[in-house]
mmCIF file of C-alpha atoms in Angstrom:
data_model
loop_
_atom_site.group_PDB
_atom_site.id
_atom_site.type_symbol
_atom_site.label_atom_id
_atom_site.label_comp_id
_atom_site.label_asym_id
_atom_site.label_seq_id
_atom_site.Cartn_x
_atom_site.Cartn_y
_atom_site.Cartn_z
ATOM 1 C CA UNK A 1 38.975 146.320 55.240
ATOM 2 C CA UNK A 2 38.929 142.556 55.628
ATOM 3 C CA UNK A 3 42.060 140.726 56.655
ATOM 4 C CA UNK A 4 43.374 138.510 53.798
ATOM 5 C CA UNK A 5 43.803 135.675 56.298
ATOM 6 C CA UNK A 6 40.080 135.636 57.114
ATOM 7 C CA UNK A 7 38.885 135.496 53.486
ATOM 8 C CA UNK A 8 37.645 132.081 52.346
ATOM 9 C CA UNK A 9 39.673 130.404 49.616
ATOM 10 C CA UNK A 10 38.294 130.814 46.087
ATOM 11 C CA UNK A 11 37.931 127.051 45.648
ATOM 12 C CA UNK A 12 36.267 126.572 49.054
ATOM 13 C CA UNK A 13 33.191 128.690 48.270
ATOM 14 C CA UNK A 14 30.984 127.027 45.641
ATOM 15 C CA UNK A 15 30.360 129.242 42.645
ATOM 16 C CA UNK A 16 33.008 131.825 43.534
ATOM 17 C CA UNK A 17 35.990 131.527 41.210
ATOM 18 C CA UNK A 18 35.454 127.787 40.809
ATOM 19 C CA UNK A 19 35.259 127.975 37.022
ATOM 20 C CA UNK A 20 38.530 129.949 36.830
ATOM 21 C CA UNK A 21 40.499 127.951 39.382
ATOM 22 C CA UNK A 22 42.728 125.236 37.920
ATOM 23 C CA UNK A 23 41.952 121.698 38.962
ATOM 24 C CA UNK A 24 44.513 120.565 41.533
ATOM 25 C CA UNK A 25 45.995 117.156 40.739
ATOM 26 C CA UNK A 26 48.082 115.606 43.489
ATOM 27 C CA UNK A 27 50.986 113.464 42.197
ATOM 28 C CA UNK A 28 51.111 109.918 43.512
ATOM 29 C CA UNK A 29 54.032 108.665 45.614
ATOM 30 C CA UNK A 30 55.595 106.835 42.663
ATOM 31 C CA UNK A 31 55.763 110.021 40.591
ATOM 32 C CA UNK A 32 57.437 111.835 43.473
ATOM 33 C CA UNK A 33 60.252 109.278 43.786
ATOM 34 C CA UNK A 34 61.112 109.234 40.056
ATOM 35 C CA UNK A 35 63.559 111.871 38.826
ATOM 36 C CA UNK A 36 62.051 114.455 36.544
ATOM 37 C CA UNK A 37 62.803 114.011 32.848
ATOM 38 C CA UNK A 38 61.690 117.548 32.003
ATOM 39 C CA UNK A 39 64.544 120.008 31.509
ATOM 40 C CA UNK A 40 64.481 123.735 30.969
ATOM 41 C CA UNK A 41 66.284 125.006 27.851
ATOM 42 C CA UNK A 42 69.910 125.703 28.671
ATOM 43 C CA UNK A 43 69.769 123.811 31.956
ATOM 44 C CA UNK A 44 72.587 121.424 31.020
ATOM 45 C CA UNK A 45 75.728 122.470 29.146
ATOM 46 C CA UNK A 46 76.136 121.149 25.650
ATOM 47 C CA UNK A 47 78.833 118.620 24.902
ATOM 48 C CA UNK A 48 81.925 120.156 23.273
ATOM 49 C CA UNK A 49 82.241 119.821 19.531
ATOM 50 C CA UNK A 50 84.859 117.133 18.751
ATOM 51 C CA UNK A 51 86.692 119.336 16.212
ATOM 52 C CA UNK A 52 86.994 122.351 18.543
ATOM 53 C CA UNK A 53 89.998 122.525 20.876
ATOM 54 C CA UNK A 54 89.150 122.400 24.573
ATOM 55 C CA UNK A 55 91.818 124.935 25.580
ATOM 56 C CA UNK A 56 93.546 127.786 23.748
ATOM 57 C CA UNK A 57 96.464 126.788 21.577
ATOM 58 C CA UNK A 58 99.716 127.718 23.394
ATOM 59 C CA UNK A 59 101.279 128.810 20.074
ATOM 60 C CA UNK A 60 98.485 131.359 19.494
ATOM 61 C CA UNK A 61 98.649 134.640 21.404
ATOM 62 C CA UNK A 62 95.533 135.216 23.508
ATOM 63 C CA UNK A 63 95.312 138.898 22.567
ATOM 64 C CA UNK A 64 97.163 141.035 20.053
ATOM 65 C CA UNK A 65 100.225 142.669 21.583
ATOM 66 C CA UNK A 66 100.431 146.374 20.682
ATOM 67 C CA UNK A 67 103.780 147.895 19.717
ATOM 68 C CA UNK A 68 103.256 150.695 22.234
ATOM 69 C CA UNK A 69 101.493 150.440 25.588
ATOM 70 C CA UNK A 70 97.877 151.537 25.353
ATOM 71 C CA UNK A 71 97.746 152.886 28.926
ATOM 72 C CA UNK A 72 100.359 155.127 30.539
ATOM 73 C CA UNK A 73 102.697 153.423 32.954
ATOM 74 C CA UNK A 74 102.700 154.365 36.642
ATOM 75 C CA UNK A 75 105.718 156.680 36.316
ATOM 76 C CA UNK A 76 104.303 158.420 33.214
ATOM 77 C CA UNK A 77 101.387 160.796 33.891
ATOM 78 C CA UNK A 78 98.739 160.928 31.182
ATOM 79 C CA UNK A 79 98.358 164.718 31.543
ATOM 80 C CA UNK A 80 99.931 167.757 33.142
ATOM 81 C CA UNK A 81 97.953 169.838 35.620
ATOM 82 C CA UNK A 82 98.570 173.553 35.155
ATOM 83 C CA UNK A 83 95.947 174.824 37.595
ATOM 84 C CA UNK A 84 92.817 173.882 39.478
ATOM 85 C CA UNK A 85 90.505 172.198 36.990
ATOM 86 C CA UNK A 86 92.846 172.952 34.053
ATOM 87 C CA UNK A 87 94.521 170.059 32.269
ATOM 88 C CA UNK A 88 97.234 170.592 29.674
ATOM 89 C CA UNK A 89 97.476 167.540 27.388
ATOM 90 C CA UNK A 90 100.362 168.987 25.365
ATOM 91 C CA UNK A 91 102.984 168.733 28.112
#
């Protein structure tokens, strides 16, 4: 098998891949010093809408507060073990 480093480049051999190879255009020095005006979508954040608040309102709760805790507290086990691999939820 031929080493890929010893293969001639497709553009270097006339008639081999020349019609498929894109034409290489070198940018001039002036184009390299100018900042690019092309931006990818979503590259820069959008400006905030003037009618939307920037931070949450301190009078509004961030999340609804349940009447009862949704998770058991550290001193309250969520189940009662009655044997190896047996869990009794009714305890």
